[in-house]
XYZ file of C-alpha atoms in Angstrom:
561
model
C 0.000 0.000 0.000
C 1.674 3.306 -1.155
C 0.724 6.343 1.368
C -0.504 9.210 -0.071
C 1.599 12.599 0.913
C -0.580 15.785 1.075
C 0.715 18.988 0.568
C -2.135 21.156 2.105
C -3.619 24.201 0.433
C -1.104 27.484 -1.059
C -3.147 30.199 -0.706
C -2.533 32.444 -3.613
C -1.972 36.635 -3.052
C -3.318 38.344 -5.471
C -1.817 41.299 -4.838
C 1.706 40.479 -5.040
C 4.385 37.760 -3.668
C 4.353 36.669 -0.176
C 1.693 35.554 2.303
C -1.690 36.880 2.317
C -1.965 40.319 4.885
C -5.634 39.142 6.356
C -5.359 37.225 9.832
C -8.258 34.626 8.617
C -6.005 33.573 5.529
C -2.950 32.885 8.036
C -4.936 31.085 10.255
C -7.051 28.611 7.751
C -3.150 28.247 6.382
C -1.558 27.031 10.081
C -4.087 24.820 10.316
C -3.402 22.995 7.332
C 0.417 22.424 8.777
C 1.544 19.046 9.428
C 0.980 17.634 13.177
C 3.105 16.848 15.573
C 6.035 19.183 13.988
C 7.719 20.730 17.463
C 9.015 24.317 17.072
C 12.326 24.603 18.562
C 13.806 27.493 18.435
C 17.555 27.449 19.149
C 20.850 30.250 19.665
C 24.423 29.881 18.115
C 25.529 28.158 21.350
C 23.228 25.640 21.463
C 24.831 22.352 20.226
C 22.314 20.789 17.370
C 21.472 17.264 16.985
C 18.951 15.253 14.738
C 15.980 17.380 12.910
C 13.749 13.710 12.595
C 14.311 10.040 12.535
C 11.820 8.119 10.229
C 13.917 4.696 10.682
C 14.246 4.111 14.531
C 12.765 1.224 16.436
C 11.161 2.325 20.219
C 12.127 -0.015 22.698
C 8.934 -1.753 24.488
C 9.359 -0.618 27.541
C 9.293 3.034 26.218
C 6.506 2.251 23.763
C 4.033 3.077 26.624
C 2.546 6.607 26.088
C 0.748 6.781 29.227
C 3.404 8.672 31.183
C 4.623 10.788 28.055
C 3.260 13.759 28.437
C 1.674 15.770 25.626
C 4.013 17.221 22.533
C 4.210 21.265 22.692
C 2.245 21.802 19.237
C -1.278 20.060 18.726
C -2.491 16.680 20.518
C -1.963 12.779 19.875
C 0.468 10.187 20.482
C 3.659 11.138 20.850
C 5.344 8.428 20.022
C 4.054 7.936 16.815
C 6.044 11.621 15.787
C 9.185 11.016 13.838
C 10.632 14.569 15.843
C 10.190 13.461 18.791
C 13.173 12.570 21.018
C 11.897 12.472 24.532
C 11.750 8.391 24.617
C 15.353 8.098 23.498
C 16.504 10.358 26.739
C 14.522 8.158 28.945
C 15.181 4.795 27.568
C 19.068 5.990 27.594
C 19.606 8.412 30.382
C 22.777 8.687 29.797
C 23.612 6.631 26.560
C 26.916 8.333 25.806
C 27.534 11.396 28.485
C 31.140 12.009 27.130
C 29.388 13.862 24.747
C 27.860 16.419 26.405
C 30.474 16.840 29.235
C 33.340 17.350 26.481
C 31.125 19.796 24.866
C 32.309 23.802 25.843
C 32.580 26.791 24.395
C 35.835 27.964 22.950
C 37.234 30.778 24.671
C 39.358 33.113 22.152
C 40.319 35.898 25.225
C 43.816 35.641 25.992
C 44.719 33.517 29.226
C 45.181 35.995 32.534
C 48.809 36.868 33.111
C 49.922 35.709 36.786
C 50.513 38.825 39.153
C 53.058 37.063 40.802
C 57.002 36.447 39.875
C 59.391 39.364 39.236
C 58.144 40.411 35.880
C 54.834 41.696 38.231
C 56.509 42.457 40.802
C 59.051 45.148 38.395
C 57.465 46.100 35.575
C 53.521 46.172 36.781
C 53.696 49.369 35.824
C 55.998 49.650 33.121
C 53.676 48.434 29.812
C 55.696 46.791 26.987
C 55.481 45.820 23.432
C 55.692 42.406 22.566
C 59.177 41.847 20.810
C 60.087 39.820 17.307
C 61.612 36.681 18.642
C 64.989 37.957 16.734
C 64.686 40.855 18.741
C 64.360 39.096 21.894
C 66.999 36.839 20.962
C 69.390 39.603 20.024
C 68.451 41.351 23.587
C 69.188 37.874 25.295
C 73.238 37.549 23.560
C 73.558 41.259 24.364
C 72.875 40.123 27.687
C 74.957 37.058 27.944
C 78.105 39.668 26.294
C 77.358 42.200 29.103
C 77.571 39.888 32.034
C 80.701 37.669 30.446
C 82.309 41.276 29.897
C 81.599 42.038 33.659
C 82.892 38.415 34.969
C 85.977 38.754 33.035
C 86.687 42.634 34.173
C 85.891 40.931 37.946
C 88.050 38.535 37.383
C 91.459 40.711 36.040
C 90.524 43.663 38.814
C 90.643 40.506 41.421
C 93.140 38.095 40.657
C 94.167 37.847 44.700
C 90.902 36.387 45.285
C 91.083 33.977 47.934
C 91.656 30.903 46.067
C 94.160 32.310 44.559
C 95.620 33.431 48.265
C 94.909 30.305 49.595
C 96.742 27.991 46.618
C 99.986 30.760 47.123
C 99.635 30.485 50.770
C 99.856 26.434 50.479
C 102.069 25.880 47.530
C 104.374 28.785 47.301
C 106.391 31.181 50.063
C 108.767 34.248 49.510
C 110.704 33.209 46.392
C 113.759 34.313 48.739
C 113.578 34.451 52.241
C 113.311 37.872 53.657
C 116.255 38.460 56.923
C 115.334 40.303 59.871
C 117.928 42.923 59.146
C 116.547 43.783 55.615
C 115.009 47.046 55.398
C 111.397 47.306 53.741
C 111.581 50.707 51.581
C 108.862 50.701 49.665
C 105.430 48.347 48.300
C 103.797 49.153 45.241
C 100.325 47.320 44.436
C 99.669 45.582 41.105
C 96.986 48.267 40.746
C 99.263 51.087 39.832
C 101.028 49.583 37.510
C 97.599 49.361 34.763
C 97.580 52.969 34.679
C 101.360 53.871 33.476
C 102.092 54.223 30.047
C 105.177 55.350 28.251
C 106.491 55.236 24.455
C 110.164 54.696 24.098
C 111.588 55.057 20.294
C 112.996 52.608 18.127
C 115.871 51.054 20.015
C 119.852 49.969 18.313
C 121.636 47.477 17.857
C 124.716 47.753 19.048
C 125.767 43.785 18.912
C 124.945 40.574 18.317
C 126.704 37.409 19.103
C 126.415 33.784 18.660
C 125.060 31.739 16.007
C 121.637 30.588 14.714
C 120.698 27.660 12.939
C 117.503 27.987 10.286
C 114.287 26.204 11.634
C 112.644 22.959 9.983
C 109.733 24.317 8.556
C 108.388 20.271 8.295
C 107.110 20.780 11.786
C 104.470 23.190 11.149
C 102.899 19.940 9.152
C 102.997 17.963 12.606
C 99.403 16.774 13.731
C 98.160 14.728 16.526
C 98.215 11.908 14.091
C 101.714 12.209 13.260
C 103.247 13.111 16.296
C 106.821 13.082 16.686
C 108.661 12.242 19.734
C 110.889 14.834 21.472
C 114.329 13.941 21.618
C 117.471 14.892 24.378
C 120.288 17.628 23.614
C 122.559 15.976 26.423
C 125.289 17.693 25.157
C 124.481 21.301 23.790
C 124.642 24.203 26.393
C 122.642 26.077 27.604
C 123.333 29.341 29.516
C 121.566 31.258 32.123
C 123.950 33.918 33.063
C 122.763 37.061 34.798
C 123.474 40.952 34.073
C 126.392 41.737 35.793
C 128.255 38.193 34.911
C 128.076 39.113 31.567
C 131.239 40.226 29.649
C 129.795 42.067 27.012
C 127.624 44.431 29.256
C 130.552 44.648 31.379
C 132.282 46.047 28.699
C 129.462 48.468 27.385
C 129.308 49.739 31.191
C 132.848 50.832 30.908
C 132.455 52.348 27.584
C 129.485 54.163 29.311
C 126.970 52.840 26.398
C 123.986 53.191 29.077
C 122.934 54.054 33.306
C 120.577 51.258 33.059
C 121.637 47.128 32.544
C 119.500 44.230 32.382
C 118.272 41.252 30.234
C 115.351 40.564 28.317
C 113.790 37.787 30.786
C 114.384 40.210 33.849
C 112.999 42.976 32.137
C 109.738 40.900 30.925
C 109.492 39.966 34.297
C 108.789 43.682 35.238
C 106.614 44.422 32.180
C 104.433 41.252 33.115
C 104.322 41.763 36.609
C 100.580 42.302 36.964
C 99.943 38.831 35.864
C 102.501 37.240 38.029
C 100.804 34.836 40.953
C 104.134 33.125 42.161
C 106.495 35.190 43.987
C 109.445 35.933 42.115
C 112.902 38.377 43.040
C 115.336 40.900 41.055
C 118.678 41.765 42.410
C 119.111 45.819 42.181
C 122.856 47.548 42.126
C 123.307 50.757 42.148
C 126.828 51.441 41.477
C 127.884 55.240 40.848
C 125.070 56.417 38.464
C 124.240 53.142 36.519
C 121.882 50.819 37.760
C 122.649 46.831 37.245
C 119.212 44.700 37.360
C 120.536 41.163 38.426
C 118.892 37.846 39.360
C 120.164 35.748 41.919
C 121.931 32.268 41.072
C 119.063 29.673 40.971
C 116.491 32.169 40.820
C 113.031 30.952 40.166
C 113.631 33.173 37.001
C 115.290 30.086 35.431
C 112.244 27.701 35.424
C 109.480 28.465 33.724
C 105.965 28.009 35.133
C 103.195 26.290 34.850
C 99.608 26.682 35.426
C 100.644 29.897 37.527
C 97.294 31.783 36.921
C 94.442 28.398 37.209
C 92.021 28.082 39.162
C 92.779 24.514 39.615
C 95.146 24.099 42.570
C 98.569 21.641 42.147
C 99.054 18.958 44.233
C 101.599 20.603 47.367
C 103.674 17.183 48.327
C 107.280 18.533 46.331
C 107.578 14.584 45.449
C 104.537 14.762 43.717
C 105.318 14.865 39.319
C 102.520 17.140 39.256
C 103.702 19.862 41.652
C 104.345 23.169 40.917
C 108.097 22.885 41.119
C 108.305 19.648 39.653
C 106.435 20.924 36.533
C 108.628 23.821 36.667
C 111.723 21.937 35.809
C 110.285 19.529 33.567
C 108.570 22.757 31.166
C 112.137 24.084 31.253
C 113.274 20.880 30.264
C 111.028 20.694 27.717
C 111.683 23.908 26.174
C 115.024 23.546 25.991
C 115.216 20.548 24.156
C 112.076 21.828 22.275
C 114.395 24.996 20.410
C 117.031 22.564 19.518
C 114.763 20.323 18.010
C 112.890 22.195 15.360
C 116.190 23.405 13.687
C 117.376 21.911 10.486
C 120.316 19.251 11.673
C 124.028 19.693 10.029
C 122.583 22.481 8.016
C 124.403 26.041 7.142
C 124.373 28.381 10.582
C 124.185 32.872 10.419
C 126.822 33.703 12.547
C 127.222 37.085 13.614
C 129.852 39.309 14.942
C 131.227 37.846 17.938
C 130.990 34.126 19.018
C 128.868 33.375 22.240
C 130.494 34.924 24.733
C 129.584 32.060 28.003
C 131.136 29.359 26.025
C 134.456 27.862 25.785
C 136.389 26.513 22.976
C 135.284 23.460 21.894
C 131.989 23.351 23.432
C 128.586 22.547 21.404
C 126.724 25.392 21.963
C 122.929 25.338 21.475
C 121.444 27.604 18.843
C 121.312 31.270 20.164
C 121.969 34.876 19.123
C 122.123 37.388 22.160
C 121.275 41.004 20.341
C 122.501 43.881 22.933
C 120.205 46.716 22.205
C 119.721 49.995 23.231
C 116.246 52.175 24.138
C 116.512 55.685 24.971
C 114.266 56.491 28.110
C 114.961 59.907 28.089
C 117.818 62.512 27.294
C 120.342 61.288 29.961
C 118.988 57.592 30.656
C 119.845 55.105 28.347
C 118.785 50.987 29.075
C 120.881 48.222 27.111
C 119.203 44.928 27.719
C 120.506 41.367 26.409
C 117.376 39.828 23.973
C 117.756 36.463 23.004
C 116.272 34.939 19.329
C 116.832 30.719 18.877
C 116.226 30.551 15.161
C 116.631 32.139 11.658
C 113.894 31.539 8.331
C 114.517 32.671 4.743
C 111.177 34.594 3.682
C 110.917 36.478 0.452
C 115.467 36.218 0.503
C 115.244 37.942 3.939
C 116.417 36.407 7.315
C 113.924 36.606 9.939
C 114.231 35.955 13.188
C 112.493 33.383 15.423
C 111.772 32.884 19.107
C 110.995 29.059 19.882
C 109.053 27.884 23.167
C 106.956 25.049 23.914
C 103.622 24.767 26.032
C 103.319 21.533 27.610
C 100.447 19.332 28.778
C 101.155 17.250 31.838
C 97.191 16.107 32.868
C 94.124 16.545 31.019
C 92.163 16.415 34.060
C 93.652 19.563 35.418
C 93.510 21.893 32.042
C 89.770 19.969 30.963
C 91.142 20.162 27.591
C 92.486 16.858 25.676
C 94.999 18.338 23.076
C 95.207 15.021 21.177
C 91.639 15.216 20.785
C 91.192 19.151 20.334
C 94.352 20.311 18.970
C 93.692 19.520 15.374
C 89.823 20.522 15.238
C 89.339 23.460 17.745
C 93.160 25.094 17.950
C 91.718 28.115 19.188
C 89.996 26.553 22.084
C 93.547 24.628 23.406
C 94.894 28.565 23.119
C 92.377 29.636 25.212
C 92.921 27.578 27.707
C 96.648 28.103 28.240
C 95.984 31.736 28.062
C 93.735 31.359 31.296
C 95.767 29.251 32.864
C 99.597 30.322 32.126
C 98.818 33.973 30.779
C 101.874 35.198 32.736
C 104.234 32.910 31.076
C 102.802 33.220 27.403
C 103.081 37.283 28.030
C 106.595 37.117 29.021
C 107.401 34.919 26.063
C 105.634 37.527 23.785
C 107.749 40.899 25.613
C 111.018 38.745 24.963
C 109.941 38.292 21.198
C 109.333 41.861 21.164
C 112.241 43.039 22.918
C 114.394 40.831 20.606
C 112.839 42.227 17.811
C 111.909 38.522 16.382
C 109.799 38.323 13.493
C 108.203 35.302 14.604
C 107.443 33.601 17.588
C 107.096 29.979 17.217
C 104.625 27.699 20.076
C 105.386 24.017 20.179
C 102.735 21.948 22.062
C 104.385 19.305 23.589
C 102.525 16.408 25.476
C 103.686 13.408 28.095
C 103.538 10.410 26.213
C 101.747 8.858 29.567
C 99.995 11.389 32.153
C 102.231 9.256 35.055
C 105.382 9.484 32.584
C 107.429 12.541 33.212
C 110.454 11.881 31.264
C 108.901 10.682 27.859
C 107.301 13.417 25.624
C 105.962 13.710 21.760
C 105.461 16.840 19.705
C 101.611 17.656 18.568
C 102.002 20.929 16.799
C 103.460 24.021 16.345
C 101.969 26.991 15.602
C 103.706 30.837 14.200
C 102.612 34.218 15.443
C 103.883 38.094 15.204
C 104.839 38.871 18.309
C 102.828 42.101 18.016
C 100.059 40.845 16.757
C 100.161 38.130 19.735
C 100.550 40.612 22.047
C 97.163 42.487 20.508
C 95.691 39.341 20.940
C 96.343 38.818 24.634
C 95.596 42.458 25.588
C 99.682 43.473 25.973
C 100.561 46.646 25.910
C 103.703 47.768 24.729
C 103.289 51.353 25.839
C 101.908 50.091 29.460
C 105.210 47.806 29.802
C 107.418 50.393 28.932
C 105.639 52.628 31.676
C 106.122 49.841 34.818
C 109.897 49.497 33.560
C 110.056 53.923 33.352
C 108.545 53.870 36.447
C 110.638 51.134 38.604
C 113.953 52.746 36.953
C 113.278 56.238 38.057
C 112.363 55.126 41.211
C 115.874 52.684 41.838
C 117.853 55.893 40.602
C 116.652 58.065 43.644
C 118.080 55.561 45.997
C 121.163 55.337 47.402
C 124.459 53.331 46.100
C 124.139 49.867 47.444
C 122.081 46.427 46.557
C 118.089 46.568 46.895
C 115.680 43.254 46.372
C 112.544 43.501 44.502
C 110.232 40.900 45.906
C 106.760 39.760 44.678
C 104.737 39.542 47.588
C 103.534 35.389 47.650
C 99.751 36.544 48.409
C 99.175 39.957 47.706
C 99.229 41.335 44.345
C 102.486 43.732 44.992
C 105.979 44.321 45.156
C 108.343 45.407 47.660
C 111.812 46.700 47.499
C 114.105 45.517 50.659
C 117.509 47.120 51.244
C 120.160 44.252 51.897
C 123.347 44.120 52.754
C 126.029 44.690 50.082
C 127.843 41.015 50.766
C 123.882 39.751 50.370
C 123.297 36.327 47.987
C 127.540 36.169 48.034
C 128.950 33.060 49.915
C 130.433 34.400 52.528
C 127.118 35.835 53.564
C 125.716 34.176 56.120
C 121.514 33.753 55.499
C 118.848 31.096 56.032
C 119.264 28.489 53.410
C 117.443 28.771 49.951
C 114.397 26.327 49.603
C 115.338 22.982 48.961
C 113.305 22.746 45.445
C 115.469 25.444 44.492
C 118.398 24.511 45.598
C 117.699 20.800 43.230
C 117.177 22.909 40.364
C 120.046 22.475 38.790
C 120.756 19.039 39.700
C 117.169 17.982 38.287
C 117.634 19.824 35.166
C 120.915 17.789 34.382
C 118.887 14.755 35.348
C 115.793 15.593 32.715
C 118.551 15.435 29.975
């Protein structure tokens, strides 16, 4: 049987389009609607479900329409309606109430800030524009570069901090022990010395003696994977000798070349001073009006140090391979057998003027050239210092002259850089590093290159074949620098070391004719100058004995080659 679907009546408007205007026509026209069509009117908010369901199957026990109560529009059974919904809520109360309790509105304010934390607490009334990230990321490295800046100026302004004081304190004493009858003149803090500045001019030459022979250039091509293992000069010379033991400046003294003597390791011991940590001494003479600037024999002047400006303390038993003494020796060890090393073997030598004056006849002499130069400090004071260069290169048919030294790596653990792992791919880093931890060593060796007038400065980095073997070393690079350009590099200025030297000569020259001690204070950043008695670091005079580690410096040395 095919049901029969009724329109109901149109009522036609004669007078144009739309429903009629009369109330009677609209009226006679609802009542012609279907039945049982409920008018639910809804907002935006509302959620919407089904309009009608033609196909659904009530479940008997909802089937009843005695309790259902009547629909909104017109009369009749309910439950025969194909809009009406009311049996499915109460047959299934809750048929699937995820539904409706996942169902919220979507909230597009912005979440409240918290008024609590320091942004609230500082800028709560202090409105600000929200930033580009690259802007935000550009304030946070300007940032970063303002508080390294600050750390590192903290750090330089307070190098006696009291790690520092306590490490001196444990590991090193007086470099020369002060007598009771010594007479304190004068202390002058580290702090005075950043403010001086003086230019000198170009300095003479007014000899040079010795011989050089030219460098290998094969070992700038050494690598970490093609180390090469540093080898003994047992038999070459090597010669420490002081200012006034010298027979060349003896003889410039007479000729009255100069009022002021010295040589280039004391005097870049006085330029560097302000990065000194270990305590360190200079012999001063006056004699009539010249002025002799000595060290004593076995200074600590003759080793070299290491890790002198780390954080990282040494271990303090003198036994210990890692001491501060014991590295001492073994860096000058190294060195020396370092410069002797790089040079090309039985190849032609530059000799100079006069042969080396500290050797005798028939001696094999390492490879050395002493230049005795001049620098005017002003119209009645001239200073002649001794500058030593090691080596000589051919570049462009020109000799230049070469400085050779050698950093060396004892223990990983105590620098936290592994050259054999970092030294090929991150150079820089390794440099940085030994600058922090032995910048007053690397600043001497760049004053000495400057003072000798070298062209280049060669840096060997030289390695323990074992961290427990002290004797056995290899060779992992070597790297060339201009002095001055080095010395830009590690903030050294020429004009500030010129102005501590100025300043410490005019001051010696007021005293009195006699011997004087300059002493670097062990804990405090400062010298002093002690008046001692003219028979003083002689023999026959009669003083507590020098520290044992000094006093094996020597002996050790011989022993290392």
């Amino acid at each position: 049987m095919v049901g029969v679907f009724e329109v109901g009546s149109v009522p036609f408007n004669p007078d144009g389009w739309g429903p009629l205007d009369s109330t009677a026509a609209t009226v006679s026209t609802a009542t012609t609607l279907p039945l049982h069509v409920p008018f639910a009117p809804f907002s935006r908010s509302e959620k919407l479900g089904r309009i009608a369901d033609f196909t659904r199957n009530l479940p008997s026990s909802a089937a009843n329409p005695s309790n259902r109560p009547s629909s909104r529009h017109g009369t009749g059974n309910p439950s025969d309606s194909p809009f009406d919904f009311s049996l499915y809520v109460d047959a299934f109360p809750l048929a699937n109430p995820e539904d409706d309790s996942s169902f919220r509105l979507v909230d597009a304010k912005p979440p409240p800030r918290p008024k609590f934390g320091p942004k609230w607490r500082f800028n709560q009334n202090r409105p600000q524009l929200p930033q580009r990230r690259d802007e935000e990321v550009e304030a946070r490295k300007r940032e970063a570069e303002k508080e390294r800046a600050r750390r590192d100026r903290l750090y330089n302004l307070n190098r006696s901090n009291q790690n520092q004081q306590r490490r001196e304190a444990a590991v090193f004493k007086s470099s020369v022990d002060i007598q009771p009858e010594w007479n304190m003149l004068d202390q002058i803090p580290f702090s005075t010395f950043s403010k001086l500045s003086f230019s000198v001019p170009e300095p003479e030459d007014l000899l040079i003696c010795g011989a050089l022979e030219y460098y290998d250039r094969s070992f700038d091509r050494i690598t970490p994977k093609n180390e090469r293992r540093l080898e003994r000069f047992k038999n070459r010379s090597f010669f420490k000798v002081t200012t006034t033991d010298d027979p060349v400046i003896r003889r410039l003294a007479n000729e009255d070349k100069a009022t002021v003597f010295a040589t280039g390791a004391i005097l870049a011991t006085l330029m560097c001073a302000p990065r000194s940590v270990y305590s360190w001494d200079i012999v001063i003479q006056r004699v009539g009006n010249k002025l002799f600037l000595d060290k004593r024999d076995g200074s600590q002047l003759d080793l070299l140090s290491v890790h002198e400006t780390s954080q990282e303390p040494l271990p303090e038993a003198k036994d210990d391979i890692n001491s501060a003494y014991s590295l001492s020796v073994e860096a000058s060890y190294i060195n020396q057998n370092f410069s002797q090393q790089v040079l090309v073997r039985d190849g032609d030598k530059v000799s100079f003027e006069e042969p080396n004056p500290f050797a005798n006849e028939g001696d094999e002499v390492a490879s050395v050239a002493y230049r005795y130069r001049r620098w005017k400090l002003d119209n009645d004071m001239h200073l002649v210092a001794r500058c030593e260069v090691q080596s000589v290169v051919d570049v462009n048919n020109q000799k230049s002259f070469l400085t050779v030294n050698a950093l060396n790596e004892f223990d990983p653990k105590y620098s936290g850089v592994d050259w054999r792992q970092k030294l090929e791919t991150q150079r820089g880093a390794v440099l940085a590093t030994e600058l922090k931890n032995n910048a007053n060593k690397l600043a001497k060796w760049t004053a000495q290159a400057i003072l000798a007038n070298a062209d280049l400065m060669k840096l060997g980095y030289v390695s323990r074949v074992h961290p427990r073997d002290h004797f056995n070393h290899v060779i992992l690079g070597v790297v060339g620098y201009k002095p001055r350009d080095f010395a830009a590099q590690i903030n050294l200025n020429t004009s500030n070391m010129w102005g501590i030297v100025k300043s410490l000569v005019d001051l010696c020259m007021k005293l009195n004719e006699g011997k004087y001690v300059l002493v670097k204070d062990p804990t405090k950043p400062q010298v002093r100058i002690y008046e001692v008695p003219a028979d003083a670091f002689e023999n026959d005079y009669v003083e507590e004995p020098l520290p044992e580690e000094e006093q094996r410096s020597r002996h050790k040395l011989n022993a290392y080659g």
